[in-house]
Short mmCIF file of C-alpha atoms in Angstrom, two decimals:
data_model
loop_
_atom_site.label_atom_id
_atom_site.label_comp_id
_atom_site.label_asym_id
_atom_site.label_seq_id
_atom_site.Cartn_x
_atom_site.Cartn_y
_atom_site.Cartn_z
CA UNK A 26 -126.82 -38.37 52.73
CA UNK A 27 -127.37 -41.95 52.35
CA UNK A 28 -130.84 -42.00 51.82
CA UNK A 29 -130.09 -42.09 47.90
CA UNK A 30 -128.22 -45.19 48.14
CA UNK A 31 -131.36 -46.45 50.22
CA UNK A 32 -133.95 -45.09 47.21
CA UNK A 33 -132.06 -47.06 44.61
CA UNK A 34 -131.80 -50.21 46.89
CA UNK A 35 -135.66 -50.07 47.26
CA UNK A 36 -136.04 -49.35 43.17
CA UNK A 37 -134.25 -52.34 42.87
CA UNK A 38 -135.71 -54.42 44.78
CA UNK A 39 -139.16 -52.95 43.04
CA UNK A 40 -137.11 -54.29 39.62
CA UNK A 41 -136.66 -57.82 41.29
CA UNK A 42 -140.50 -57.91 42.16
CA UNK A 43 -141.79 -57.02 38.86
CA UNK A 44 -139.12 -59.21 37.48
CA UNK A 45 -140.61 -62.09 39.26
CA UNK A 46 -143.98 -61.60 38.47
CA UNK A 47 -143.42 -61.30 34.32
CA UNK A 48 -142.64 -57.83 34.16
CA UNK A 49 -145.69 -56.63 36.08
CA UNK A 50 -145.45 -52.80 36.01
CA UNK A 51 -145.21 -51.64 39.62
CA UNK A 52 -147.58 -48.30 40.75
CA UNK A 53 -146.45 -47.75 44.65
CA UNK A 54 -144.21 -49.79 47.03
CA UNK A 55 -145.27 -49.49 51.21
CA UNK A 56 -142.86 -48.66 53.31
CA UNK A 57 -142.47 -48.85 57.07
CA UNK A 58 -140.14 -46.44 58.71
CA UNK A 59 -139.22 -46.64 62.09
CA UNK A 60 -137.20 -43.41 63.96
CA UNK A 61 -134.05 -45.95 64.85
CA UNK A 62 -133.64 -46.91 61.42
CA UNK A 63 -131.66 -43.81 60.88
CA UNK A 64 -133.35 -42.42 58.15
CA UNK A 65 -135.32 -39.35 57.55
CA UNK A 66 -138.54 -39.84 55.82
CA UNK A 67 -139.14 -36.43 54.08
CA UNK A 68 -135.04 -37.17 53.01
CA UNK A 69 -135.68 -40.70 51.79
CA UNK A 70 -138.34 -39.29 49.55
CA UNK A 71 -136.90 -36.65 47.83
CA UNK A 72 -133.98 -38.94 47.23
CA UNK A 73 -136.61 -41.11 45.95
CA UNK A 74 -137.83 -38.89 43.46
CA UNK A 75 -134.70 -38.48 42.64
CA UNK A 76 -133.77 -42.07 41.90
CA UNK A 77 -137.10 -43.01 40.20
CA UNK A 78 -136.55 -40.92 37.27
CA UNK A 79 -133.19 -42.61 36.74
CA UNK A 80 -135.14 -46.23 36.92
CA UNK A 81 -138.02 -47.67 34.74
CA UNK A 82 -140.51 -46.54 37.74
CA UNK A 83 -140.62 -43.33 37.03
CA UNK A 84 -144.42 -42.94 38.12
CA UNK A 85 -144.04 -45.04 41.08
CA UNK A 86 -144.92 -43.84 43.84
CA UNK A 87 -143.56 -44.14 47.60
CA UNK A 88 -145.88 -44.37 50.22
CA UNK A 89 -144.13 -44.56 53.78
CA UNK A 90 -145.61 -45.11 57.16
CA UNK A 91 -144.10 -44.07 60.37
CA UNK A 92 -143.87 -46.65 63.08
CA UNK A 93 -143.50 -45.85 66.69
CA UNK A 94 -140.69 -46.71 68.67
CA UNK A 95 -141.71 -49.35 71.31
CA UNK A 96 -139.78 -50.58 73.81
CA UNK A 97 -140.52 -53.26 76.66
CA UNK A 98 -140.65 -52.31 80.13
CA UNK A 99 -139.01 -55.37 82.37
CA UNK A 100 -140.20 -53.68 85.72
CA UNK A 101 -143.88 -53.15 84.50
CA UNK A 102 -143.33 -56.41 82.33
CA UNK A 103 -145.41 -54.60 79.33
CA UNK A 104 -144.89 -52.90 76.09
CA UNK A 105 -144.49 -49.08 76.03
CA UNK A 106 -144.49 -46.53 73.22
CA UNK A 107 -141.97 -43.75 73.63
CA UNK A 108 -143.02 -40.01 72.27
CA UNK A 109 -139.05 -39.65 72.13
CA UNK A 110 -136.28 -41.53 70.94
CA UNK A 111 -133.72 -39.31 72.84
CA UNK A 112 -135.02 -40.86 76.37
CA UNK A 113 -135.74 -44.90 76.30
CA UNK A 114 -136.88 -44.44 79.67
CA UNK A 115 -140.74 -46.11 80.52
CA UNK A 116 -143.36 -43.33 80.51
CA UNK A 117 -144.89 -44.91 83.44
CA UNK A 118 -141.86 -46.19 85.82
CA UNK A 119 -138.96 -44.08 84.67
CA UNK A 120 -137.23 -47.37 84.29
CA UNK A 121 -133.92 -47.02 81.25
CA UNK A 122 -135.85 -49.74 78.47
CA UNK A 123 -132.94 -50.96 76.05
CA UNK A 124 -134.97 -53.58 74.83
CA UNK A 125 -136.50 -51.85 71.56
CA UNK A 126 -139.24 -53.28 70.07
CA UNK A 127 -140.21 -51.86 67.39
CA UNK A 128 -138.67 -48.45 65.53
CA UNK A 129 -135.45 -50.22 63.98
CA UNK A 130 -137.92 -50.45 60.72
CA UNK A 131 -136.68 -49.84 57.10
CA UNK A 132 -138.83 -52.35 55.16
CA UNK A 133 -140.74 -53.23 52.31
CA UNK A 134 -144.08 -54.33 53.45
CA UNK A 135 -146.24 -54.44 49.99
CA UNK A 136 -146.20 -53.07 46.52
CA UNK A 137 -149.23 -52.70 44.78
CA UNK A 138 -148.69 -53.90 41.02
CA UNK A 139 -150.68 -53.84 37.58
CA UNK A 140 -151.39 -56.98 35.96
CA UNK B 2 -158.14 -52.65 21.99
CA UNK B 3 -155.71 -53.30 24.67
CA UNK B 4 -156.52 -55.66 27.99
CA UNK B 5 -158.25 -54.74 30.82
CA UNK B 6 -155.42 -53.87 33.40
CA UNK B 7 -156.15 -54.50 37.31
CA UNK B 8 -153.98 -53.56 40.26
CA UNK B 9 -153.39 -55.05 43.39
CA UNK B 10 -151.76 -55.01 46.25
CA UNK B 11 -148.90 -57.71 46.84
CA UNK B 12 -147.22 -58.14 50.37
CA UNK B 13 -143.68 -58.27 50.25
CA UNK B 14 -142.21 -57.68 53.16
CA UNK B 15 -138.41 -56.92 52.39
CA UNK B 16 -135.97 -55.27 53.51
CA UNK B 17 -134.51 -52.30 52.16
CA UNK B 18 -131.07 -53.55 53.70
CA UNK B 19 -130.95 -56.94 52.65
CA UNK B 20 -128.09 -56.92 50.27
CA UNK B 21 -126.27 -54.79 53.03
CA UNK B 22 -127.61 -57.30 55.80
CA UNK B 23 -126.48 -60.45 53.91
CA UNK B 24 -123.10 -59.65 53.04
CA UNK B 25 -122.50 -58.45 56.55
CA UNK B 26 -123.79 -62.12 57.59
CA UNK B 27 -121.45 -63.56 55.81
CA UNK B 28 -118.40 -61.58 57.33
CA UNK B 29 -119.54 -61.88 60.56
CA UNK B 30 -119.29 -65.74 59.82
CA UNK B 31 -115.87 -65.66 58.35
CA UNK B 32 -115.13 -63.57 60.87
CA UNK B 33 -116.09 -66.44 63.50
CA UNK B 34 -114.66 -68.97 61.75
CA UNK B 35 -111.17 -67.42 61.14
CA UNK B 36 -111.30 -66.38 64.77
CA UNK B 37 -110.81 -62.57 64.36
CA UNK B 38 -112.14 -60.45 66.62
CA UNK B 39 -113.38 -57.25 64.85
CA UNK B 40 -114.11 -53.52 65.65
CA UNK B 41 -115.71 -50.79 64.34
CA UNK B 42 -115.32 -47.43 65.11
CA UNK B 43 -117.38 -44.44 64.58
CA UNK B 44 -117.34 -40.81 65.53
CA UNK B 45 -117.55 -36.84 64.12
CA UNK B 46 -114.66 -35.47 62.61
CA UNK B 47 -112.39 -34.77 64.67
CA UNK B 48 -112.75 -36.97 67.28
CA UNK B 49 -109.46 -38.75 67.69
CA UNK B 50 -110.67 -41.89 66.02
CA UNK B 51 -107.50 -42.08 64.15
CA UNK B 52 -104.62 -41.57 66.84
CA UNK B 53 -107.07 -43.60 69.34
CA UNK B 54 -106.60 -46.39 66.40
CA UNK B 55 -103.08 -45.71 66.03
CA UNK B 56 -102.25 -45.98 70.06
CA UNK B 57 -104.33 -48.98 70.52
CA UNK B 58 -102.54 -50.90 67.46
CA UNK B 59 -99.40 -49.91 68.81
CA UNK B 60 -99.76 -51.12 72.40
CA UNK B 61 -101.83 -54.50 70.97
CA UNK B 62 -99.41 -55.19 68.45
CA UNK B 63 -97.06 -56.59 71.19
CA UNK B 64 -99.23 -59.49 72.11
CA UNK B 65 -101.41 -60.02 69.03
CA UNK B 66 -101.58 -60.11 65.71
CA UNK B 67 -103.78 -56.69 64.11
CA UNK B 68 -104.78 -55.08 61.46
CA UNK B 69 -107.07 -52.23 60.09
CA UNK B 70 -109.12 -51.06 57.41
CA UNK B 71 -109.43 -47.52 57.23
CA UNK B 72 -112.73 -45.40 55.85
CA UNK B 73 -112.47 -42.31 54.43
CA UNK B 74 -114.14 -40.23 51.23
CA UNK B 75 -111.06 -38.82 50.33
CA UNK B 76 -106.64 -38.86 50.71
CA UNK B 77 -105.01 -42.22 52.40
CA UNK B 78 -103.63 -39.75 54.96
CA UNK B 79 -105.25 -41.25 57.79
CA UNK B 80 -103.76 -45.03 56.38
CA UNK B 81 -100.48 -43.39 56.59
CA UNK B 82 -100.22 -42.44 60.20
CA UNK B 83 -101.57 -45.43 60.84
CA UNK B 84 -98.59 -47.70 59.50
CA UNK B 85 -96.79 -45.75 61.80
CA UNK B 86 -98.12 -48.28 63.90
CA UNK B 87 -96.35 -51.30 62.10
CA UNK B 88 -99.84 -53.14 61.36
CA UNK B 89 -101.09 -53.98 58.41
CA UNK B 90 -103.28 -51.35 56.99
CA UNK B 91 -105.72 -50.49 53.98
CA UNK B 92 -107.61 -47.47 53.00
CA UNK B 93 -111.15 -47.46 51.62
CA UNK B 94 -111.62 -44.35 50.38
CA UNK B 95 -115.42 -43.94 49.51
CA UNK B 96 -115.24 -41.13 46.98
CA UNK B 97 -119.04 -39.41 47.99
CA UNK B 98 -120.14 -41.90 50.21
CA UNK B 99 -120.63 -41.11 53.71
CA UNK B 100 -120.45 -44.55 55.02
CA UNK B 101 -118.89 -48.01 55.18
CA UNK B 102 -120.81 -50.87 53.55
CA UNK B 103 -120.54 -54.47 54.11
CA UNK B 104 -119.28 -54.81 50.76
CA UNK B 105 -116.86 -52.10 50.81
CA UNK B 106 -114.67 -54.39 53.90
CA UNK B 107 -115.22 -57.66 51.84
CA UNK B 108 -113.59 -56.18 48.50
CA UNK B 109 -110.94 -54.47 51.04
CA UNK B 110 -110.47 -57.86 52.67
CA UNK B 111 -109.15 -59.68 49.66
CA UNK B 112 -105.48 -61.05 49.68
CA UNK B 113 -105.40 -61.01 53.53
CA UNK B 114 -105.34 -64.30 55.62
CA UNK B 115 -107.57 -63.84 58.44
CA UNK B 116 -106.38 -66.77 60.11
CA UNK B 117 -103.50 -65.04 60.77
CA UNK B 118 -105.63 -61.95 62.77
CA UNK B 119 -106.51 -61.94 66.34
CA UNK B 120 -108.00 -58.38 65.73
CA UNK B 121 -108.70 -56.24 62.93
CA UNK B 122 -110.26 -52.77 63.35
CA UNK B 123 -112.51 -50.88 60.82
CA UNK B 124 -112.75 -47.20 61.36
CA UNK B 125 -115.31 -45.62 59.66
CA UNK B 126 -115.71 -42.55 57.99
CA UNK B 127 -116.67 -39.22 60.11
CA UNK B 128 -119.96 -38.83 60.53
CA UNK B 129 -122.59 -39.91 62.94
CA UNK B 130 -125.42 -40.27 61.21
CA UNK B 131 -124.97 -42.46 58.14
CA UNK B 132 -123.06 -45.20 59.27
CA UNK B 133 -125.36 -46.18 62.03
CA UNK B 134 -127.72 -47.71 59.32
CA UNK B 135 -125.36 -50.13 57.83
CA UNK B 136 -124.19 -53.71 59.55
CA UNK B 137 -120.65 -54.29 58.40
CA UNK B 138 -120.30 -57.48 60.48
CA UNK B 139 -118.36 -56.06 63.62
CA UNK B 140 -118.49 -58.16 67.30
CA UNK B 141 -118.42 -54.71 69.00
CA UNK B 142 -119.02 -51.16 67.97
CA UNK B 143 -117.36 -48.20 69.30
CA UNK B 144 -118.59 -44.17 68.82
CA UNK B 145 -116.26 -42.15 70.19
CA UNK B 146 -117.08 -38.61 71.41
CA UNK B 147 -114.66 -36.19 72.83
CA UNK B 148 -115.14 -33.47 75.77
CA UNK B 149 -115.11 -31.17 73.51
CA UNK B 150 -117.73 -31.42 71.39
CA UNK B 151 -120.34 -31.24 74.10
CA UNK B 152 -122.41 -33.64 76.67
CA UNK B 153 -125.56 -33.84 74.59
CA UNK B 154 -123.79 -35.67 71.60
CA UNK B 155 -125.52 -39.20 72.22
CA UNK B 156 -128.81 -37.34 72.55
CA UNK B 157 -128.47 -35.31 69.18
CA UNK B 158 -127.04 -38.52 67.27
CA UNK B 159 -129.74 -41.24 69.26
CA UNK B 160 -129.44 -43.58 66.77
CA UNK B 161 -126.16 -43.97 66.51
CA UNK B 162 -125.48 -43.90 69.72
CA UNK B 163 -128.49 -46.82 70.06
CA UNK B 164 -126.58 -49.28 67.68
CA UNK B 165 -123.77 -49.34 69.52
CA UNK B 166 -122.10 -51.40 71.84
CA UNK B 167 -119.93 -49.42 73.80
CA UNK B 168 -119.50 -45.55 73.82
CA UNK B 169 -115.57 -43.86 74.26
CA UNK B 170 -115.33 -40.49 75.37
CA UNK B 171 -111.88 -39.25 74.30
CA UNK B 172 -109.38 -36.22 75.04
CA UNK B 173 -110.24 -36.31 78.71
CA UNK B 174 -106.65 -34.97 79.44
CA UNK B 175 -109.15 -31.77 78.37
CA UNK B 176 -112.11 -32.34 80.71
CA UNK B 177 -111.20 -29.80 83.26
CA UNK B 178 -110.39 -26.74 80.97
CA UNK B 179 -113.44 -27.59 78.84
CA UNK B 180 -115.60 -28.00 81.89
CA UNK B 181 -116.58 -31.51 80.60
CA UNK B 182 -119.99 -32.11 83.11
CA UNK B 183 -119.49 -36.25 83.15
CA UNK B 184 -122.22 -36.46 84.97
CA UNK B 185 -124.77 -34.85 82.18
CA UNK B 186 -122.70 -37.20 79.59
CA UNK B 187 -123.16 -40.20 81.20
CA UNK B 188 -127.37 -39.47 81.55
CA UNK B 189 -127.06 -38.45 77.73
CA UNK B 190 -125.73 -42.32 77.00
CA UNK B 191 -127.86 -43.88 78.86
CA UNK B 192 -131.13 -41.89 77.98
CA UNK B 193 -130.27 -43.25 74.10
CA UNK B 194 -128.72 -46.10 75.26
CA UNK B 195 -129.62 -47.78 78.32
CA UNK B 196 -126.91 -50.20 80.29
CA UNK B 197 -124.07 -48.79 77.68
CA UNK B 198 -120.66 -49.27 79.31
CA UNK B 199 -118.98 -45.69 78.45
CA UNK B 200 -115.38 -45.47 78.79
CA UNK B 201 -112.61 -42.72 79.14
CA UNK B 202 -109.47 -41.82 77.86
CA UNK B 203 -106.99 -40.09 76.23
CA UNK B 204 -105.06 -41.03 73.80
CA UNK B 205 -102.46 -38.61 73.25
CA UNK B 206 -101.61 -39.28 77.29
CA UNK B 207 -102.24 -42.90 77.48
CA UNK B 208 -105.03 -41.96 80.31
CA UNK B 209 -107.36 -44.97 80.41
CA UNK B 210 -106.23 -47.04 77.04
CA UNK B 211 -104.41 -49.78 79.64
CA UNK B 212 -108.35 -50.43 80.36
CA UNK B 213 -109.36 -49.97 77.44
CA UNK B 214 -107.40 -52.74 76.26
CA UNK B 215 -107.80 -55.14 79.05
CA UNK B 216 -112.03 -54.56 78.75
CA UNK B 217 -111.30 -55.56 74.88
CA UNK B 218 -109.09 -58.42 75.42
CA UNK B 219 -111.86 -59.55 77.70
CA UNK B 220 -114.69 -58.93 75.64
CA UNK B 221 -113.11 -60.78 73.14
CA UNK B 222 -112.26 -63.43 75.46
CA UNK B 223 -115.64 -63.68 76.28
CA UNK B 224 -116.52 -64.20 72.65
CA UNK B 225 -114.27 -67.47 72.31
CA UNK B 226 -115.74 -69.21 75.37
CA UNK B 227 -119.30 -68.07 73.74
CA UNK B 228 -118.04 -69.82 70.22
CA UNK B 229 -116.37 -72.92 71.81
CA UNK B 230 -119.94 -73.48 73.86
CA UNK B 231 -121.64 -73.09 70.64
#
């Protein structure tokens, strides 16, 4: 159950932003999420909910956005998107792809602030 | 009358990690510039991380100089078998954490020289899912799965199993009467992990550690030339 430890990280780093801008009060924070980041979204939000009320966001709101996993293919030389992330094989070729792309995400991508 | 509020959107572009992320960077630096090769271990409960620690510390400890940090959320029992082993060893005990942090190894590291390391290990705590989301600075991670637990670990545990370097199957001295299917393990690494060099053993016969040990010593052989051409 780490996603609590993650909630507070992004609440801080929510604190640092507002900080920054003159104590601009902060209404959501965008977050992408990929499936090899090891988190579980519906987790990271209740742990979220959790967090905020312990924080001075406690109406701000999470908004996360699932990312496919992509890997590259080197034998079709092109960019695949897996349905699964329990078989990195290419959907076309069958060839093993290591070589992720995209799906490690756990990031910040925007807040959206009141000024 | 108050002022007109307006909200907009700001990019930021951060990641939730970073304080994890940059105090790992900084270990794996001091890390490379003391010279110390260092290891990470993670597996379920029950595994054999701890005796696999304690027979690899005991046969390296002849030729170089080792030590450990040990993870756990509660008792230093698993640090005491391990001095057994005649290494230097500390516990982290993580109280309700499930996981090692970057952090956590840095405040455990203080008073030791690591100029005087050729290896130090860092065995997590149990669990396969936490731990995979947090860099602690390692060359080389290992997650150990036994025959007993069942081929279609790496495929129920993908991401832990992705951010791995190399994957240990342990007790094989009980393949045969658990009907371990190698074959069906072996797809279930590389299906999460493809290219993964998987390795057996047994640590309570010796089984495959001689190999073990040699594929480390080379790995981290490797890892000097790599830091010399650098």
């Amino acid at each position: 159950m780490h996603e609590l430890s993650l909630a507070m990280s992004i609440l801080d780093i929510a604190g640092e932003e507002s900080d920054r801008r003159g104590g601009a009060e902060i209404k959501s924070i965008y977050l992408k999420l990929g499936p090899l980041s090891g988190v579980i979204k519906q987790a990271l939000i209740s742990a979220f909910d959790l967090a905020r009320e312990m924080s001075p966001f406690s109406k701000v709101e999470l908004v996360v956005e699932e990312v496919p996993l992509r890997v590259r293919c080197h034998v079709c030389d092109t960019e695949r998107e897996l349905p699964c992330f329990q078989d990195l094989c290419c959907p076309e070729c069958g060839t093993p792809c290591g070589d992720v792309v995209c799906g490690r995400e756990l990031e910040i991508v925007a807040m959206e602030i009141e000024s | 009358m108050s002022l007109p509020t307006t909200t907009r959107m700001v990019e930021v572009r951060t990641q939730v990690l970073k304080a994890n992320d940059n105090d790992a960077r900084l270990l794996r630096q001091r890390f490379h510039n003391n010279g110390v090769f260092v290891v990470s271990l993670v597996s379920s409960p029950g595994t054999g991380k701890t005796l696999f620690l304690e027979r690899t510390l005991t046969m390296l400890r002849e030729r170089y100089r080792c030590a450990a940090l040990v993870g756990d959320l509660a008792t230093e029992n698993d640090a005491r078998r391990l001095e057994r082993a005649g290494v230097p060893i500390r516990q982290i005990i993580t109280g309700s954490v499930c996981h090692l942090e970057a952090k956590m190894v840095s405040d455990a590291l203080v008073g030791w020289n690591l100029d005087e390391l050729d290896f130090l290990f860092i065995e997590n705590v149990g669990n396969l899912v936490c731990p995979a989301t947090y860099d602690l600075g390692e060359e080389m991670r290992l997650v150990l799965f036994s025959v007993t637990e069942g081929e279609d670990k790496p495929r129920k545990y993908p991401t832990i199993f992705n951010t791995a370097d190399v994957a240990i199957i342990t007790k094989i001295e009980l393949a045969t009467v658990t009907e371990f299917d190698r074959e069906a393990a072996y797809a279930s690494v590389q299906a999460v992990r493809p290219g993964m060099r998987i390795l057996e053993l047994s640590a309570k016969t010796g089984l495959g550690m001689n190999q073990w040990l040699e594929f480390l010593e080379l790995r981290s052989a490797e890892r000097s030339e790599r830091l010399v051409v650098v």
